[in-house]
mmCIF file of C-alpha atoms in Angstrom:
data_model
loop_
_atom_site.group_PDB
_atom_site.id
_atom_site.type_symbol
_atom_site.label_atom_id
_atom_site.label_comp_id
_atom_site.label_asym_id
_atom_site.label_seq_id
_atom_site.Cartn_x
_atom_site.Cartn_y
_atom_site.Cartn_z
ATOM 1 C CA UNK A 1 44.206 106.975 57.328
ATOM 2 C CA UNK A 2 46.653 106.626 60.176
ATOM 3 C CA UNK A 3 44.071 104.753 62.195
ATOM 4 C CA UNK A 4 43.776 102.211 59.382
ATOM 5 C CA UNK A 5 47.587 101.682 59.179
ATOM 6 C CA UNK A 6 48.178 101.220 62.897
ATOM 7 C CA UNK A 7 46.784 97.636 63.106
ATOM 8 C CA UNK A 8 48.872 96.624 60.090
ATOM 9 C CA UNK A 9 52.046 98.155 61.550
ATOM 10 C CA UNK A 10 51.459 96.414 64.879
ATOM 11 C CA UNK A 11 50.894 93.065 63.156
ATOM 12 C CA UNK A 12 54.035 93.507 61.034
ATOM 13 C CA UNK A 13 56.074 94.316 64.169
ATOM 14 C CA UNK A 14 54.858 91.202 65.949
ATOM 15 C CA UNK A 15 55.631 89.044 62.918
ATOM 16 C CA UNK A 16 59.074 90.592 62.627
ATOM 17 C CA UNK A 17 59.902 89.947 66.285
ATOM 18 C CA UNK A 18 58.591 86.381 65.924
ATOM 19 C CA UNK A 19 60.719 85.748 62.821
ATOM 20 C CA UNK A 20 63.840 87.196 64.480
ATOM 21 C CA UNK A 21 63.254 84.978 67.529
ATOM 22 C CA UNK A 22 62.976 81.881 65.352
ATOM 23 C CA UNK A 23 66.196 82.793 63.502
ATOM 24 C CA UNK A 24 68.026 83.423 66.762
ATOM 25 C CA UNK A 25 66.935 80.088 68.252
ATOM 26 C CA UNK A 26 67.889 78.267 65.084
ATOM 27 C CA UNK A 27 71.379 79.768 65.113
ATOM 28 C CA UNK A 28 71.810 78.879 68.769
ATOM 29 C CA UNK A 29 70.771 75.270 68.195
ATOM 30 C CA UNK A 30 72.974 74.777 65.137
ATOM 31 C CA UNK A 31 76.017 72.623 66.012
ATOM 32 C CA UNK A 32 79.385 74.344 65.686
ATOM 33 C CA UNK A 33 82.037 72.601 63.610
ATOM 34 C CA UNK A 34 84.508 70.594 65.736
ATOM 35 C CA UNK A 35 88.121 71.733 65.416
ATOM 36 C CA UNK A 36 90.635 69.193 66.716
ATOM 37 C CA UNK A 37 93.992 70.308 68.065
ATOM 38 C CA UNK A 38 96.962 68.875 66.187
ATOM 39 C CA UNK A 39 100.702 68.831 66.681
ATOM 40 C CA UNK A 40 103.794 67.733 64.834
ATOM 41 C CA UNK A 41 106.172 65.125 66.311
ATOM 42 C CA UNK A 42 109.437 66.502 67.670
ATOM 43 C CA UNK A 43 113.102 65.666 67.361
ATOM 44 C CA UNK A 44 114.303 65.334 70.948
ATOM 45 C CA UNK A 45 116.290 63.288 73.429
ATOM 46 C CA UNK A 46 114.302 60.588 75.216
ATOM 47 C CA UNK A 47 115.854 59.565 78.532
ATOM 48 C CA UNK A 48 114.488 56.760 80.688
ATOM 49 C CA UNK A 49 115.500 57.197 84.310
ATOM 50 C CA UNK A 50 114.580 56.409 87.864
ATOM 51 C CA UNK A 51 114.693 58.913 90.707
ATOM 52 C CA UNK A 52 116.344 57.998 94.010
ATOM 53 C CA UNK A 53 115.867 60.353 96.990
ATOM 54 C CA UNK A 54 118.731 60.747 99.417
ATOM 55 C CA UNK A 55 121.393 63.155 100.669
ATOM 56 C CA UNK A 56 124.959 64.300 100.055
ATOM 57 C CA UNK A 57 127.296 62.963 102.740
ATOM 58 C CA UNK A 58 131.080 62.742 103.244
ATOM 59 C CA UNK A 59 132.596 59.455 102.150
ATOM 60 C CA UNK A 60 134.454 59.220 105.438
ATOM 61 C CA UNK A 61 133.177 60.806 108.644
ATOM 62 C CA UNK A 62 135.032 60.111 111.889
ATOM 63 C CA UNK A 63 133.512 60.566 115.345
ATOM 64 C CA UNK A 64 136.040 61.423 118.066
ATOM 65 C CA UNK A 65 135.439 59.970 121.557
ATOM 66 C CA UNK A 66 137.317 60.682 124.820
ATOM 67 C CA UNK A 67 139.490 58.050 126.519
ATOM 68 C CA UNK A 68 138.549 59.215 130.018
ATOM 69 C CA UNK A 69 135.394 60.374 131.759
ATOM 70 C CA UNK A 70 135.162 63.822 133.268
ATOM 71 C CA UNK A 71 134.200 67.421 132.534
ATOM 72 C CA UNK A 72 135.109 69.351 129.401
ATOM 73 C CA UNK A 73 137.568 71.943 130.646
ATOM 74 C CA UNK A 74 138.489 73.527 127.306
ATOM 75 C CA UNK A 75 137.376 73.207 123.671
ATOM 76 C CA UNK A 76 139.842 74.208 120.970
ATOM 77 C CA UNK A 77 137.683 73.782 117.840
ATOM 78 C CA UNK A 78 134.297 74.796 116.491
ATOM 79 C CA UNK A 79 132.112 73.589 113.569
ATOM 80 C CA UNK A 80 133.467 74.580 110.169
ATOM 81 C CA UNK A 81 137.080 74.709 111.309
ATOM 82 C CA UNK A 82 139.746 72.807 109.368
ATOM 83 C CA UNK A 83 141.979 70.603 111.526
ATOM 84 C CA UNK A 84 145.055 68.499 110.911
ATOM 85 C CA UNK A 85 145.738 64.990 112.100
ATOM 86 C CA UNK A 86 146.839 64.911 115.768
ATOM 87 C CA UNK A 87 145.509 68.437 116.341
ATOM 88 C CA UNK A 88 144.255 69.110 119.887
ATOM 89 C CA UNK A 89 140.460 69.245 120.119
ATOM 90 C CA UNK A 90 139.639 69.359 123.832
ATOM 91 C CA UNK A 91 140.994 68.985 127.346
ATOM 92 C CA UNK A 92 139.091 66.911 129.892
ATOM 93 C CA UNK A 93 139.171 67.597 133.611
ATOM 94 C CA UNK A 94 139.302 64.269 135.426
ATOM 95 C CA UNK A 95 136.749 63.688 138.167
ATOM 96 C CA UNK A 96 138.253 60.751 140.110
ATOM 97 C CA UNK A 97 136.050 57.897 141.180
ATOM 98 C CA UNK A 98 136.057 57.771 144.990
ATOM 99 C CA UNK A 99 136.495 54.007 145.254
ATOM 100 C CA UNK A 100 139.198 53.853 142.570
ATOM 101 C CA UNK A 101 141.063 56.772 144.142
ATOM 102 C CA UNK A 102 140.963 55.177 147.594
ATOM 103 C CA UNK A 103 142.222 51.875 146.210
ATOM 104 C CA UNK A 104 145.042 53.608 144.326
ATOM 105 C CA UNK A 105 146.156 55.506 147.426
ATOM 106 C CA UNK A 106 146.054 52.301 149.465
ATOM 107 C CA UNK A 107 148.135 50.556 146.804
ATOM 108 C CA UNK A 108 150.755 53.320 147.000
ATOM 109 C CA UNK A 109 150.946 53.041 150.787
ATOM 110 C CA UNK A 110 151.227 49.245 150.642
ATOM 111 C CA UNK A 111 153.937 49.444 147.980
ATOM 112 C CA UNK A 112 155.934 51.922 150.056
ATOM 113 C CA UNK A 113 155.733 49.671 153.135
ATOM 114 C CA UNK A 114 156.985 46.724 151.114
ATOM 115 C CA UNK A 115 159.716 48.898 149.628
ATOM 116 C CA UNK A 116 160.898 50.086 153.086
ATOM 117 C CA UNK A 117 160.956 46.523 154.369
ATOM 118 C CA UNK A 118 162.903 45.292 151.337
ATOM 119 C CA UNK A 119 165.340 48.191 151.685
ATOM 120 C CA UNK A 120 166.005 47.362 155.367
ATOM 121 C CA UNK A 121 166.524 43.700 154.515
ATOM 122 C CA UNK A 122 168.988 44.620 151.763
ATOM 123 C CA UNK A 123 171.026 46.814 154.134
ATOM 124 C CA UNK A 124 171.115 44.072 156.771
ATOM 125 C CA UNK A 125 172.185 41.383 154.291
ATOM 126 C CA UNK A 126 174.911 43.610 152.862
ATOM 127 C CA UNK A 127 176.367 43.988 156.361
ATOM 128 C CA UNK A 128 176.131 40.253 156.958
ATOM 129 C CA UNK A 129 177.767 39.547 153.618
ATOM 130 C CA UNK A 130 180.646 41.807 154.556
ATOM 131 C CA UNK A 131 181.234 39.591 157.562
ATOM 132 C CA UNK A 132 180.759 36.479 155.345
ATOM 133 C CA UNK A 133 177.795 35.366 157.419
ATOM 134 C CA UNK A 134 175.474 34.853 154.411
ATOM 135 C CA UNK A 135 176.121 33.529 150.946
ATOM 136 C CA UNK A 136 176.385 35.696 147.876
ATOM 137 C CA UNK A 137 173.195 34.150 146.402
ATOM 138 C CA UNK A 138 171.103 35.270 149.374
ATOM 139 C CA UNK A 139 172.340 38.852 148.966
ATOM 140 C CA UNK A 140 171.374 38.730 145.273
ATOM 141 C CA UNK A 141 167.854 37.563 146.194
ATOM 142 C CA UNK A 142 167.475 40.501 148.589
ATOM 143 C CA UNK A 143 168.651 42.942 145.907
ATOM 144 C CA UNK A 144 166.113 41.483 143.472
ATOM 145 C CA UNK A 145 163.317 41.809 146.038
ATOM 146 C CA UNK A 146 164.350 45.418 146.642
ATOM 147 C CA UNK A 147 164.237 46.238 142.933
ATOM 148 C CA UNK A 148 160.816 44.649 142.590
ATOM 149 C CA UNK A 149 159.413 46.600 145.523
ATOM 150 C CA UNK A 150 160.871 49.773 144.057
ATOM 151 C CA UNK A 151 159.123 49.074 140.753
ATOM 152 C CA UNK A 152 155.843 48.441 142.558
ATOM 153 C CA UNK A 153 156.071 51.855 144.211
ATOM 154 C CA UNK A 154 156.614 53.572 140.844
ATOM 155 C CA UNK A 155 153.717 51.669 139.240
ATOM 156 C CA UNK A 156 151.304 52.399 142.098
ATOM 157 C CA UNK A 157 152.291 56.067 142.078
ATOM 158 C CA UNK A 158 151.763 56.281 138.295
ATOM 159 C CA UNK A 159 148.319 54.669 138.616
ATOM 160 C CA UNK A 160 147.394 57.207 141.267
ATOM 161 C CA UNK A 161 148.494 60.077 139.025
ATOM 162 C CA UNK A 162 146.416 58.752 136.115
ATOM 163 C CA UNK A 163 143.306 58.449 138.300
ATOM 164 C CA UNK A 164 143.771 61.956 139.678
ATOM 165 C CA UNK A 165 144.773 63.875 136.542
ATOM 166 C CA UNK A 166 144.575 61.472 133.603
ATOM 167 C CA UNK A 167 148.328 61.666 133.022
ATOM 168 C CA UNK A 168 151.422 59.823 134.185
ATOM 169 C CA UNK A 169 154.667 61.764 134.591
ATOM 170 C CA UNK A 170 156.652 58.609 134.127
ATOM 171 C CA UNK A 171 155.072 57.446 130.843
ATOM 172 C CA UNK A 172 154.300 60.889 129.456
ATOM 173 C CA UNK A 173 150.862 59.645 128.332
ATOM 174 C CA UNK A 174 148.172 62.313 128.727
ATOM 175 C CA UNK A 175 144.797 60.604 128.366
ATOM 176 C CA UNK A 176 142.704 63.670 129.221
ATOM 177 C CA UNK A 177 143.731 65.464 126.011
ATOM 178 C CA UNK A 178 141.572 64.637 122.985
ATOM 179 C CA UNK A 179 143.276 64.747 119.570
ATOM 180 C CA UNK A 180 141.920 64.448 116.047
ATOM 181 C CA UNK A 181 142.697 61.132 114.417
ATOM 182 C CA UNK A 182 142.156 62.458 110.859
ATOM 183 C CA UNK A 183 142.512 65.671 108.886
ATOM 184 C CA UNK A 184 139.410 67.434 107.644
ATOM 185 C CA UNK A 185 136.628 69.830 108.592
ATOM 186 C CA UNK A 186 134.846 69.794 111.941
ATOM 187 C CA UNK A 187 131.202 69.107 111.139
ATOM 188 C CA UNK A 188 129.815 69.346 114.646
ATOM 189 C CA UNK A 189 130.848 69.741 118.257
ATOM 190 C CA UNK A 190 127.833 68.460 120.210
ATOM 191 C CA UNK A 191 129.256 69.295 123.653
ATOM 192 C CA UNK A 192 130.045 72.511 125.494
ATOM 193 C CA UNK A 193 132.674 73.516 127.994
ATOM 194 C CA UNK A 194 131.600 72.412 131.449
ATOM 195 C CA UNK A 195 129.628 69.455 130.153
ATOM 196 C CA UNK A 196 130.233 65.915 131.345
ATOM 197 C CA UNK A 197 131.636 63.244 129.023
ATOM 198 C CA UNK A 198 131.897 59.470 129.283
ATOM 199 C CA UNK A 199 134.772 57.442 127.912
ATOM 200 C CA UNK A 200 134.190 54.783 125.288
ATOM 201 C CA UNK A 201 134.220 51.279 126.789
ATOM 202 C CA UNK A 202 132.659 47.846 126.377
ATOM 203 C CA UNK A 203 129.341 48.991 127.846
ATOM 204 C CA UNK A 204 129.045 52.540 126.470
ATOM 205 C CA UNK A 205 129.941 54.064 123.102
ATOM 206 C CA UNK A 206 131.096 57.218 124.842
ATOM 207 C CA UNK A 207 130.299 60.888 124.410
ATOM 208 C CA UNK A 208 131.073 62.460 121.041
ATOM 209 C CA UNK A 209 133.585 65.290 121.233
ATOM 210 C CA UNK A 210 133.542 66.156 117.517
ATOM 211 C CA UNK A 211 132.691 64.758 114.085
ATOM 212 C CA UNK A 212 135.330 65.339 111.398
ATOM 213 C CA UNK A 213 135.137 64.622 107.657
ATOM 214 C CA UNK A 214 136.927 65.311 104.395
ATOM 215 C CA UNK A 215 134.535 67.685 102.615
ATOM 216 C CA UNK A 216 136.391 67.364 99.310
ATOM 217 C CA UNK A 217 135.292 63.745 98.941
ATOM 218 C CA UNK A 218 131.495 63.621 98.971
ATOM 219 C CA UNK A 219 129.075 60.937 97.803
ATOM 220 C CA UNK A 220 125.345 60.615 97.242
ATOM 221 C CA UNK A 221 123.588 58.140 99.533
ATOM 222 C CA UNK A 222 120.011 57.279 98.628
ATOM 223 C CA UNK A 223 117.513 54.475 98.189
ATOM 224 C CA UNK A 224 115.467 52.943 95.388
ATOM 225 C CA UNK A 225 112.349 50.799 95.358
ATOM 226 C CA UNK A 226 112.678 47.055 94.798
ATOM 227 C CA UNK A 227 110.703 47.355 91.552
ATOM 228 C CA UNK A 228 113.501 49.439 90.032
ATOM 229 C CA UNK A 229 116.669 48.073 91.629
ATOM 230 C CA UNK A 230 116.803 45.181 89.160
ATOM 231 C CA UNK A 231 117.428 47.617 86.299
ATOM 232 C CA UNK A 232 120.402 49.271 88.026
ATOM 233 C CA UNK A 233 124.031 48.304 87.723
ATOM 234 C CA UNK A 234 127.278 49.718 89.056
ATOM 235 C CA UNK A 235 128.826 52.233 86.677
ATOM 236 C CA UNK A 236 125.581 53.802 85.439
ATOM 237 C CA UNK A 237 125.706 57.604 84.976
ATOM 238 C CA UNK A 238 123.810 59.637 87.545
ATOM 239 C CA UNK A 239 122.518 63.219 87.451
ATOM 240 C CA UNK A 240 122.296 64.599 90.997
ATOM 241 C CA UNK A 241 120.117 67.602 91.820
ATOM 242 C CA UNK A 242 120.657 69.251 95.200
ATOM 243 C CA UNK A 243 117.800 71.056 96.904
ATOM 244 C CA UNK A 244 120.043 73.963 97.915
ATOM 245 C CA UNK A 245 121.017 74.579 94.270
ATOM 246 C CA UNK A 246 117.798 74.288 92.225
ATOM 247 C CA UNK A 247 119.422 75.546 89.022
ATOM 248 C CA UNK A 248 122.458 73.261 89.043
ATOM 249 C CA UNK A 249 123.037 69.569 88.421
ATOM 250 C CA UNK A 250 126.039 67.476 89.442
ATOM 251 C CA UNK A 251 127.293 64.514 87.457
ATOM 252 C CA UNK A 252 128.082 61.230 89.169
ATOM 253 C CA UNK A 253 128.478 57.500 88.764
ATOM 254 C CA UNK A 254 126.628 54.725 90.582
ATOM 255 C CA UNK A 255 129.224 52.842 92.661
ATOM 256 C CA UNK A 256 127.282 50.686 95.127
ATOM 257 C CA UNK A 257 123.945 48.862 95.329
ATOM 258 C CA UNK A 258 123.072 47.220 98.645
ATOM 259 C CA UNK A 259 122.689 43.430 98.435
ATOM 260 C CA UNK A 260 119.973 43.515 101.086
ATOM 261 C CA UNK A 261 116.820 45.605 101.166
ATOM 262 C CA UNK A 262 115.214 47.253 104.171
ATOM 263 C CA UNK A 263 111.500 47.604 104.838
ATOM 264 C CA UNK A 264 110.162 51.152 105.003
ATOM 265 C CA UNK A 265 106.482 52.062 105.161
ATOM 266 C CA UNK A 266 105.490 48.626 103.925
ATOM 267 C CA UNK A 267 107.847 48.580 100.916
ATOM 268 C CA UNK A 268 111.347 47.207 100.419
ATOM 269 C CA UNK A 269 114.043 49.717 99.537
ATOM 270 C CA UNK A 270 117.691 49.226 98.625
ATOM 271 C CA UNK A 271 120.449 51.646 99.561
ATOM 272 C CA UNK A 272 122.647 52.998 96.787
ATOM 273 C CA UNK A 273 125.764 55.171 96.678
ATOM 274 C CA UNK A 274 127.116 57.299 93.864
ATOM 275 C CA UNK A 275 130.183 59.442 93.384
ATOM 276 C CA UNK A 276 129.596 63.144 92.793
ATOM 277 C CA UNK A 277 131.760 65.509 90.788
ATOM 278 C CA UNK A 278 132.000 68.659 92.892
ATOM 279 C CA UNK A 279 132.378 72.084 91.317
ATOM 280 C CA UNK A 280 134.991 74.520 92.579
ATOM 281 C CA UNK A 281 132.603 77.460 92.847
ATOM 282 C CA UNK A 282 130.065 75.554 94.983
ATOM 283 C CA UNK A 283 130.515 74.466 98.596
ATOM 284 C CA UNK A 284 128.379 71.378 99.214
ATOM 285 C CA UNK A 285 127.568 70.878 102.880
ATOM 286 C CA UNK A 286 127.034 67.531 104.542
ATOM 287 C CA UNK A 287 123.482 66.135 104.576
ATOM 288 C CA UNK A 288 122.131 68.358 101.823
ATOM 289 C CA UNK A 289 118.943 66.715 100.553
ATOM 290 C CA UNK A 290 119.276 65.553 96.957
ATOM 291 C CA UNK A 291 117.712 63.421 94.244
ATOM 292 C CA UNK A 292 119.673 61.214 91.898
ATOM 293 C CA UNK A 293 118.364 60.566 88.413
ATOM 294 C CA UNK A 294 119.840 57.212 87.427
ATOM 295 C CA UNK A 295 119.853 57.040 83.636
ATOM 296 C CA UNK A 296 118.632 53.568 82.606
ATOM 297 C CA UNK A 297 118.591 54.168 78.834
ATOM 298 C CA UNK A 298 118.494 57.059 76.368
ATOM 299 C CA UNK A 299 117.922 57.931 72.715
ATOM 300 C CA UNK A 300 119.354 61.189 71.402
ATOM 301 C CA UNK A 301 117.786 63.198 68.575
ATOM 302 C CA UNK A 302 114.962 60.784 67.763
ATOM 303 C CA UNK A 303 111.460 61.456 66.477
ATOM 304 C CA UNK A 304 109.137 61.480 69.491
ATOM 305 C CA UNK A 305 105.486 62.136 70.281
ATOM 306 C CA UNK A 306 103.654 62.997 73.439
ATOM 307 C CA UNK A 307 101.959 59.933 74.908
ATOM 308 C CA UNK A 308 98.760 61.971 75.362
ATOM 309 C CA UNK A 309 98.372 62.021 71.570
ATOM 310 C CA UNK A 310 98.276 58.234 71.295
ATOM 311 C CA UNK A 311 95.563 55.631 71.760
ATOM 312 C CA UNK A 312 96.289 52.095 72.950
ATOM 313 C CA UNK A 313 94.287 49.077 71.847
ATOM 314 C CA UNK A 314 95.136 45.399 72.080
ATOM 315 C CA UNK A 315 98.660 46.158 73.201
ATOM 316 C CA UNK A 316 99.278 48.292 70.101
ATOM 317 C CA UNK A 317 99.688 52.054 69.734
ATOM 318 C CA UNK A 318 97.624 54.103 67.284
ATOM 319 C CA UNK A 319 97.597 57.740 66.266
ATOM 320 C CA UNK A 320 95.099 59.891 64.332
ATOM 321 C CA UNK A 321 97.157 61.374 61.469
ATOM 322 C CA UNK A 322 95.763 64.402 59.588
ATOM 323 C CA UNK A 323 95.401 63.727 55.848
ATOM 324 C CA UNK A 324 93.491 66.886 54.898
ATOM 325 C CA UNK A 325 92.510 69.761 57.190
ATOM 326 C CA UNK A 326 90.522 68.289 60.095
ATOM 327 C CA UNK A 327 90.307 64.885 58.429
ATOM 328 C CA UNK A 328 92.227 62.039 60.053
ATOM 329 C CA UNK A 329 93.159 58.435 59.472
ATOM 330 C CA UNK A 330 93.975 55.885 62.147
ATOM 331 C CA UNK A 331 97.549 54.631 61.849
ATOM 332 C CA UNK A 332 99.455 52.015 63.847
ATOM 333 C CA UNK A 333 102.825 53.116 65.208
ATOM 334 C CA UNK A 334 105.854 51.165 66.375
ATOM 335 C CA UNK A 335 107.194 52.792 69.528
ATOM 336 C CA UNK A 336 110.579 52.657 71.215
ATOM 337 C CA UNK A 337 111.923 54.148 74.442
ATOM 338 C CA UNK A 338 109.614 56.214 76.660
ATOM 339 C CA UNK A 339 110.364 58.568 79.527
ATOM 340 C CA UNK A 340 106.755 58.568 80.727
ATOM 341 C CA UNK A 341 105.775 61.677 78.736
ATOM 342 C CA UNK A 342 107.552 61.470 75.381
ATOM 343 C CA UNK A 343 107.859 58.252 73.386
ATOM 344 C CA UNK A 344 110.270 57.415 70.598
ATOM 345 C CA UNK A 345 108.565 56.588 67.269
ATOM 346 C CA UNK A 346 110.421 53.806 65.464
ATOM 347 C CA UNK A 347 108.130 53.575 62.427
ATOM 348 C CA UNK A 348 104.697 54.544 61.135
ATOM 349 C CA UNK A 349 105.100 58.310 61.322
ATOM 350 C CA UNK A 350 107.003 61.047 59.515
ATOM 351 C CA UNK A 351 108.331 64.349 60.797
ATOM 352 C CA UNK A 352 105.708 66.260 58.725
ATOM 353 C CA UNK A 353 102.705 64.209 59.886
ATOM 354 C CA UNK A 354 100.279 66.040 62.143
ATOM 355 C CA UNK A 355 98.663 64.102 64.973
ATOM 356 C CA UNK A 356 95.277 64.728 66.507
ATOM 357 C CA UNK A 357 95.336 65.176 70.249
ATOM 358 C CA UNK A 358 93.469 62.404 72.028
ATOM 359 C CA UNK A 359 92.394 64.719 74.838
ATOM 360 C CA UNK A 360 89.460 66.178 72.877
ATOM 361 C CA UNK A 361 88.643 69.016 70.423
ATOM 362 C CA UNK A 362 89.765 72.561 70.756
#
């Protein structure tokens, strides 16, 4: 009996496995229903802006140069120090030029010889005038010559003192002392004691002793591309983000747009400047890198959609609006301001209308 059933059981098993395989393959080949992702439009602020890279700099930065050449004998300031106007910054040790020193010494000797000669002549003419040998006018001429020679000696001696030490005892002018011409903070002192410095003249801008600036009056200095400068105007609000403070934003106002562009990497860029409203609890250092978002236009609290949900055709915008679950109708929309991601919807869409994403099914 069992031997008779075995062939039938084997055949039934094969048929069962075959049927299950067919069912499995059919289920695998059956297309799954497409479910499209949808979203509602949002009430939000749409801000159109352009970004200008740049840096935070002092409005006024003054570079102090020496009036004489020599060696830095003493420095009285360091970076970060606050100084007042006319405060002493450095003292320069004069290193006299050999030729100039020799000429000055020769001038002193020549002036003294002329002075001695004029003095002897004056004494002789005074004696002759006492005896009425010469006229009064000749004595006056000799006195004038004596006074002139005396003045020449003083001038030559003062020149020699200036060449040797940078100061004249007679005039009280000390040219080897470097003073601050403004009040503010010392930003940098690029020299060290013992270093050589060159005075500012017609052929050389001179060695910088210190750079001083008012750190309470800072501005943003940046640049914008020529394709965007035409949309800017003085007085536009600016939002300034500083790299050193990633979580904070400073308000400002555009105050200058350069009338002439400069070429950089094959493009024309225009320099801009903007005021910045500093905050008391933040110390902004000079040359912090920053970006300025210049607000060109804005719409507050408007109905907006993501541009990825829209389709463009023939210069018009269309959206797939859900009428019933997973059934959509194509609707033309009138759009307004765009920030590059979100676009204002002027008409054609309600706040409760769901839009199909144009980036494919979910």
